[in-house]
XYZ file of C-alpha atoms in Angstrom:
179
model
C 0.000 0.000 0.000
C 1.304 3.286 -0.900
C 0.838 6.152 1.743
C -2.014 8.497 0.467
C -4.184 5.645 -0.842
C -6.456 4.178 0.883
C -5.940 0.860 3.046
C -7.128 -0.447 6.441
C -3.435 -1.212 6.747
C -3.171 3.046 8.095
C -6.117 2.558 10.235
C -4.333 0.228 12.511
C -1.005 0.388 14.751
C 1.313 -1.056 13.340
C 2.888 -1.962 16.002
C 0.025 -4.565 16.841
C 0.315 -6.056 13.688
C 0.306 -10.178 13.566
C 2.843 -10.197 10.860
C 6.490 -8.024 10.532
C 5.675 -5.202 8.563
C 8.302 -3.251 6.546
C 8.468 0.426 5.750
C 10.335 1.619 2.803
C 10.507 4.887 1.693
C 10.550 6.556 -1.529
C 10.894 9.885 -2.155
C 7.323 11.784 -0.576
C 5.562 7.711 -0.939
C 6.480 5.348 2.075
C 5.009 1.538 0.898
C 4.331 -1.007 3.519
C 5.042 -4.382 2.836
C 3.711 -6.498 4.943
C 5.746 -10.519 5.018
C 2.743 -12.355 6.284
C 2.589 -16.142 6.150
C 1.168 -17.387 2.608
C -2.406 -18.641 4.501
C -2.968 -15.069 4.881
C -2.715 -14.683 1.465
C -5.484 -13.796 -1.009
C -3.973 -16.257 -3.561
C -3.779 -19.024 -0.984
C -5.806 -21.221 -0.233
C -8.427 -21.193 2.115
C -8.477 -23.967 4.423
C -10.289 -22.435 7.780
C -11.663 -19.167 6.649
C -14.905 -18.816 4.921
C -16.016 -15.425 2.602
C -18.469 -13.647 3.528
C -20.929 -11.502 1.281
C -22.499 -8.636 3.014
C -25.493 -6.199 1.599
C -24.886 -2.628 3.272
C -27.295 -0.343 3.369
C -26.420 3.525 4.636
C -27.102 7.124 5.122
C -23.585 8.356 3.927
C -24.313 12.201 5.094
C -22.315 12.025 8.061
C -19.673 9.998 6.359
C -16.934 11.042 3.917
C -17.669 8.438 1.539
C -16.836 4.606 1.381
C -13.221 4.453 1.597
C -10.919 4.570 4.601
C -9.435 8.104 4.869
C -6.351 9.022 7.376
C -8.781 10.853 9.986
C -12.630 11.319 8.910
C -15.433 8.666 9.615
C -15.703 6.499 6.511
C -18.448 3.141 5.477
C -15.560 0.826 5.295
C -13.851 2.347 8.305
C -17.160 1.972 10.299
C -17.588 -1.774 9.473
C -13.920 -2.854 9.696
C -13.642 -1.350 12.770
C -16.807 -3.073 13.851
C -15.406 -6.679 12.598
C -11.691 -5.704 14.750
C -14.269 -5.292 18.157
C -16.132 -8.915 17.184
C -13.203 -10.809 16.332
C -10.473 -8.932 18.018
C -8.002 -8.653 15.138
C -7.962 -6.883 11.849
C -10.585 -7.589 9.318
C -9.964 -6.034 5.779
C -13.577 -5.540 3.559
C -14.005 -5.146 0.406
C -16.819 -3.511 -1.346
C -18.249 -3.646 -4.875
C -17.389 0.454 -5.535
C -17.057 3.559 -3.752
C -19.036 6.545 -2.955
C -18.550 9.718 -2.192
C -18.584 12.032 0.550
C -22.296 12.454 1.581
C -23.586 9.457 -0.865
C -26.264 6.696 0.535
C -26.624 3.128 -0.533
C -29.291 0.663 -0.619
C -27.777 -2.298 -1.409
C -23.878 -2.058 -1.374
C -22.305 -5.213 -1.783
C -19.144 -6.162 0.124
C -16.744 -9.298 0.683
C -14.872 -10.127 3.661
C -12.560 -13.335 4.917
C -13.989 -14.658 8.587
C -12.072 -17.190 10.247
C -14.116 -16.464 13.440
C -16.275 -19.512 15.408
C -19.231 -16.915 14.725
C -21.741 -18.098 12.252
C -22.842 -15.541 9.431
C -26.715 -15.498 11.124
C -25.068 -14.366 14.373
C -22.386 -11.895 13.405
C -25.094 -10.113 11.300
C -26.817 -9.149 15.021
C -23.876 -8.525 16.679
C -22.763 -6.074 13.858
C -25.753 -3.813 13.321
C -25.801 -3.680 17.492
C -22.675 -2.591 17.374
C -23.071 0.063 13.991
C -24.179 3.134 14.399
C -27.771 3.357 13.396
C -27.331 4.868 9.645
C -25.574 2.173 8.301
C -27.010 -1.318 8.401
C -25.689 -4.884 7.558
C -29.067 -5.971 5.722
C -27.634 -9.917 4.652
C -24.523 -11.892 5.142
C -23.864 -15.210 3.766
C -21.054 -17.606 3.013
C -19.809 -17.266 -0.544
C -17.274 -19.090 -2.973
C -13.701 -18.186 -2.202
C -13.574 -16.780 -5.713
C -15.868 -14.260 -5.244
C -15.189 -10.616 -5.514
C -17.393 -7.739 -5.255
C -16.123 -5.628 -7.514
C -15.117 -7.993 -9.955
C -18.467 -10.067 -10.097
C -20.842 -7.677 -9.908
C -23.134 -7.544 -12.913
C -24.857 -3.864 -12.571
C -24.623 -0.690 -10.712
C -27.830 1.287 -10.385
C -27.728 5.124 -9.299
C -30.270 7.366 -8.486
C -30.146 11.220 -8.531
C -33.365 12.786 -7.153
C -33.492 16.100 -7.802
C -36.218 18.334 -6.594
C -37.620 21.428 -8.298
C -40.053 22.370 -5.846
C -39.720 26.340 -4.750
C -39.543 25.029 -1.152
C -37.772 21.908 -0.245
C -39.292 19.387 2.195
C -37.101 19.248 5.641
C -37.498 15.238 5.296
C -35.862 15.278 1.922
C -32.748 17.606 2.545
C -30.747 14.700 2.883
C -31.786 12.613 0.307
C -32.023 15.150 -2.776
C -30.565 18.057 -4.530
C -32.951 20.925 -4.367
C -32.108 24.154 -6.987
């Protein structure tokens, strides 16, 4: 990971890493490489740890937009940090595309390895008790190892509502562009 992109890699101490991580720096980029074993390896494979498919769903107002930033609240950062409290190690997730600052989702779709004794129907309550109420885990099922949720998905939808009225509605400030 290069510094300046995104990667739950920054979100974490490094320190408390389970694997020797190396910093090399070039020039104004420092890249971590991390030399963990080849079972945590996305090419390897899996033997104990099962992929999980999650459906999101989120008010993204108070959120600056899907992808883990340095400092401000993000989606992934959110549910990542939510999987680190269940399981009590890092949990990477990976979602289908990324939104903006401000953006909602009804259905974003996400993939995740879980090598935890807690079964899909049970971490889906303990995550949503443990999110904050405007973003939601809405299903979460075991997948085939190949999956990928940006690489399999088959459609993106998007939705701009727009409102023309000469007064907005207070319950739709959030939710549409009003000019």
């Amino acid at each position: 990971a290069i510094k300046g992109y995104s990667s739950y890699l920054y979100s974490r101490d490094v320190k408390d890493w389970p694997w020797p991580l190396q910093i090399y720096t070039f020039g104004q980029f420092e890249i971590l490489r991390d030399n963990r074993p080849l079972e945590y390896s996305r090419k390897a494979p899996r033997k104990t740890m099962a992929l999980l498919k999650a459906i999101i769903a989120y008010d993204g107002t108070e959120y600056y937009g899907w992808q883990i930033q340095r400092i401000e609240p993000t989606i992934q950062s959110m549910l990542e940090n939510c999987l680190e409290h269940v399981c009590k190690h890092p949990v990477g997730i990976q979602g289908a595309g990324r939104t903006d600052s401000g953006v909602h989702a009804y259905a974003q779709v996400a993939h995740f390895d879980w090598d935890h004794v807690l079964p899909p129907e049970k971490l889906i309550l303990a995550m949503n008790a443990l999110l904050p109420p405007d973003i939601r885990v809405l299903r979460l099922n075991e997948v085939d190892p190949k999956f990928h949720s940006r690489f399999d998905a088959q459609s993106k939808s998007y939705l701009y509502r727009i409102n023309r009225d000469r007064f907005a509605s207070p319950f739709e400030m959030r939710y549409s562009l009003h000019y």
